[in-house]
XYZ file of C-alpha atoms in Angstrom:
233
model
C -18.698 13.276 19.276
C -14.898 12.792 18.946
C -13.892 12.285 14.723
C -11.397 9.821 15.693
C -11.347 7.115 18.591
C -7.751 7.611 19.685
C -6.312 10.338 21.106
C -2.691 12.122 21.874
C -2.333 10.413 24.704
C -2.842 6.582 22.642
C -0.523 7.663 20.048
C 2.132 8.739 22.924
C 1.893 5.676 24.857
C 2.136 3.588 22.173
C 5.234 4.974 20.718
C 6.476 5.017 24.211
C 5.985 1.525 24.650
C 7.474 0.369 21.335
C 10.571 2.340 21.716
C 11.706 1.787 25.446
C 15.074 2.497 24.839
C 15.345 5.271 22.564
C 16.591 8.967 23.471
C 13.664 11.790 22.836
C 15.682 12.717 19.697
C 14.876 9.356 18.109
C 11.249 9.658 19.096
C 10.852 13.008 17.835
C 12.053 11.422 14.015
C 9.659 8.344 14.605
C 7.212 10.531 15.789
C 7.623 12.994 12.490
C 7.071 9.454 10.440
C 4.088 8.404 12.113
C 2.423 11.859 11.400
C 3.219 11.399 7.702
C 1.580 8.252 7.533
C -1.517 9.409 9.699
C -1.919 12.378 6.984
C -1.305 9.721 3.836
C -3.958 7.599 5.307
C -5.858 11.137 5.461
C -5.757 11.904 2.453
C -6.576 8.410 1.284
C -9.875 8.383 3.001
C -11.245 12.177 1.724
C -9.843 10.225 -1.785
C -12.572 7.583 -0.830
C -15.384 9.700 0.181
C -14.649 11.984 -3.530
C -15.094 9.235 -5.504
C -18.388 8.263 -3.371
C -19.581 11.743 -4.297
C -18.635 12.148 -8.054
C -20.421 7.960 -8.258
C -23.787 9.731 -7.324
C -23.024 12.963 -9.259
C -21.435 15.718 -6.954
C -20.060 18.148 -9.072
C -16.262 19.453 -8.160
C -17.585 22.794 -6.834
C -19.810 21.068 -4.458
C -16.924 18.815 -3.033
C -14.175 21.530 -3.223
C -17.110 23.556 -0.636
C -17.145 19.925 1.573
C -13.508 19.974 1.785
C -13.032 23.866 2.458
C -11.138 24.611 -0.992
C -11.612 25.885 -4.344
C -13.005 23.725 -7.179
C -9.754 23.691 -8.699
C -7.549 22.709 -5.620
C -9.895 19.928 -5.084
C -9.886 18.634 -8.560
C -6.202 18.721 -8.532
C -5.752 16.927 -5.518
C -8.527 14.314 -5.688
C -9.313 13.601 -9.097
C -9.123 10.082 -10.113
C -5.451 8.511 -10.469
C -3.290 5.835 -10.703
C -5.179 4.128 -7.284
C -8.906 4.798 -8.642
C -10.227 1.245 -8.650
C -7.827 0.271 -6.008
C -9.444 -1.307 -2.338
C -9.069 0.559 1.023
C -6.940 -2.903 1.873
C -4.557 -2.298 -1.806
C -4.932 1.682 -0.986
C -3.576 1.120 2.663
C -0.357 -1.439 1.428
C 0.559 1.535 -0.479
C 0.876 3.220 2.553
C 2.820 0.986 4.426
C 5.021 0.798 1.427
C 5.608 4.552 1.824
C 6.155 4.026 5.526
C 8.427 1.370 5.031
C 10.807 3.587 2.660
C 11.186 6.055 5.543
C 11.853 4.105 8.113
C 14.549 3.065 5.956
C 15.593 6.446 5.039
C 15.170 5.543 0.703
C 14.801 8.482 -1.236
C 11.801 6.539 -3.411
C 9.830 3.586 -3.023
C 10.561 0.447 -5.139
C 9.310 -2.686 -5.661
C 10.928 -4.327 -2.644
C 8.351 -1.585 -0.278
C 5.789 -2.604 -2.366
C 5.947 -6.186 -1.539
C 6.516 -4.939 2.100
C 2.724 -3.064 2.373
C 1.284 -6.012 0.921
C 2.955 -7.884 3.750
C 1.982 -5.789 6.451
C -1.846 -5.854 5.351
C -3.085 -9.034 6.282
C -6.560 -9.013 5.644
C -5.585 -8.840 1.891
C -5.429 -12.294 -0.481
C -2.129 -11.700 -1.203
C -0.990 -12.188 2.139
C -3.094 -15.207 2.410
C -0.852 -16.426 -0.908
C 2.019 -14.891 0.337
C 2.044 -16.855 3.830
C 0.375 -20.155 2.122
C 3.014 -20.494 -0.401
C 5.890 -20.015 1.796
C 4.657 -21.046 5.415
C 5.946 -18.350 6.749
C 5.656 -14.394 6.493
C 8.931 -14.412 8.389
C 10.837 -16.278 5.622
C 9.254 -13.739 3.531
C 10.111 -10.429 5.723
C 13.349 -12.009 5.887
C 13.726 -12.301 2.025
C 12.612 -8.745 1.220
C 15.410 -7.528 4.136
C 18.301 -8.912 2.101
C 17.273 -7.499 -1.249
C 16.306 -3.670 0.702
C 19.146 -1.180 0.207
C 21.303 0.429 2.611
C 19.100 2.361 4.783
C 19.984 6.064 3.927
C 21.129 8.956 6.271
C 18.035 10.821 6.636
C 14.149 10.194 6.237
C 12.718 12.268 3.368
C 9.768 14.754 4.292
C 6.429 15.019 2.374
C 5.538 13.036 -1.125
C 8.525 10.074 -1.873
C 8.567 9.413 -5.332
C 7.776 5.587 -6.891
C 10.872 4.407 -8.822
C 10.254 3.277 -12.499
C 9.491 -0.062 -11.783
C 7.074 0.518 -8.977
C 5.207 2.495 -11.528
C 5.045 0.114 -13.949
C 4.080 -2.569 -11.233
C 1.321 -0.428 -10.391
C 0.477 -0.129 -14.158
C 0.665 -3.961 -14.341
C -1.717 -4.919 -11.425
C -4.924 -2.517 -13.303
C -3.788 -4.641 -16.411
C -3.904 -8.239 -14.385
C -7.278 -6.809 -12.641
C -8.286 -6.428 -16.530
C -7.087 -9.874 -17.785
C -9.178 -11.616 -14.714
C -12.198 -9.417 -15.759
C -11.841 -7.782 -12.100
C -13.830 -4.060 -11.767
C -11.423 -3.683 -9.105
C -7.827 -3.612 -7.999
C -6.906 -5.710 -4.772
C -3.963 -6.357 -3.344
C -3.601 -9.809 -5.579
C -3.701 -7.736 -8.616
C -0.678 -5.875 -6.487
C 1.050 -9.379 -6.166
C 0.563 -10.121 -9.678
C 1.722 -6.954 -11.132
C 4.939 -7.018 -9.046
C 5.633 -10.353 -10.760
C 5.017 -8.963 -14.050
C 8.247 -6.589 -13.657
C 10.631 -9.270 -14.040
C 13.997 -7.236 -13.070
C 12.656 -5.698 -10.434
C 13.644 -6.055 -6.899
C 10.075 -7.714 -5.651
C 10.129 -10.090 -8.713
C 13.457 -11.794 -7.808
C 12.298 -11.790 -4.228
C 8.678 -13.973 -5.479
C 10.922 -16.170 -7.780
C 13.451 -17.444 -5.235
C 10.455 -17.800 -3.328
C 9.188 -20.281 -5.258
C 6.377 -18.237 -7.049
C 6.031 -18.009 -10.688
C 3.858 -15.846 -12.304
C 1.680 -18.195 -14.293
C 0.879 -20.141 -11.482
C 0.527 -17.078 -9.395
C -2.185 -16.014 -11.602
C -3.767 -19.076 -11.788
C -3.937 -19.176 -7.933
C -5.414 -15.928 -7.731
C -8.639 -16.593 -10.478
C -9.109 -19.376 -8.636
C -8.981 -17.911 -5.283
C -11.165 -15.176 -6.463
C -13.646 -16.942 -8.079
C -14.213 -19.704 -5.120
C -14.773 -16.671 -3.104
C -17.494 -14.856 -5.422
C -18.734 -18.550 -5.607
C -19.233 -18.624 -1.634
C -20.905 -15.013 -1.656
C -23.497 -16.200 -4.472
C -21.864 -13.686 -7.011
């Protein structure tokens, strides 16, 4: 059995297809981004599976073995962080925030990217509140363009760094989860904690939008808890 339904030739023809008019130089630096992002989103699911096996008491040993590295490489590279209680949907807008940064060529990821990978998920609630708010994700996309930087000269390799801000963002959506009484961080925690960095770049973006973030909080425990309401929770 294959481990992955696609193959070379889907990931050729797609970039193929999406950049008609590009020289093969170009492709060969979109092509170098899309790899990155396939090994984030890598990394993000042996993440997953690791915290699946330490829940039901796999010791470090026994998952460094599964992965095909010492007990200390895999506790350094998969013990819990900043994402732990994060969703696969919150986990994979942190992706596309890295993404977006290079394709923009920024040396670190700010708020503004942030705001961008919970845009491009949009099977997460703060899309949903995103789009319902403003009637339009292109009024949003169109927001977080003028407020981007420059783009830079070249696209970083390996690990971009978060800037302060995104940081504390991220620190601020576990601290929302824990004001809702959430065992989990989605990607309307995300919304809520870029809010909740009122300089930053995303914040601005949300207020001009029309958000504010009493009422965006509000919207979100009620969102939530119509929707645990429906499941019977």
């Amino acid at each position: 059995m294959s481990p992955l339904d696609i193959s070379l030739a889907d990931l050729i023809a797609r970039l193929d297809e999406e950049l008609p008019d590009t020289d093969e130089l170009a492709r060969i630096s979109e092509a170098r981004l899309r790899a990155q992002t396939l090994s984030d989103l890598g990394d993000q699911l042996i993440d997953h599976y690791v915290s699946k096996a330490k829940q039901v008491g796999a010791s470090w040993t026994e998952i460094g073995d599964a992965i095909g590295v010492s007990k200390q490489a895999a506790q350094q590279r998969h013990a819990p962080g900043p994402f732990e209680r994060y969703t696969n949907l919150n986990r994979h807008s942190i992706v596309l925030a890295q993404e977006a940064a290079r394709t923009h060529k920024h040396d670190s990821i700010g708020t503004e990217h942030l705001l961008l990978g919970l845009l491009g998920e949009p099977r997460g609630l703060a899309y949903e509140v995103l789009v319902a708010k403003t009637e339009s994700e292109q009024r949003v996309r169109d927001a977080i363009a003028e407020a981007l930087p420059p783009a830079g000269n070249k696209a970083l390799r390996g690990h971009i760094a978060f800037r302060p801000e995104s940081k504390e963002a991220i620190g601020q959506a576990r601290r929302a989860a824990a004001d809702l009484g959430h065992d989990w961080v989605g990607t309307e925690h995300a919304l809520l904690g870029l809010i909740r960095v009122e300089e930053s770049p995303a914040a601005q973006i949300l207020r001009n939008l029309g958000f504010t973030s009493d009422e965006l909080h509000e919207t979100v425990r009620t969102e939530i808890a119509n929707r645990l309401a429906a499941r019977g929770e």
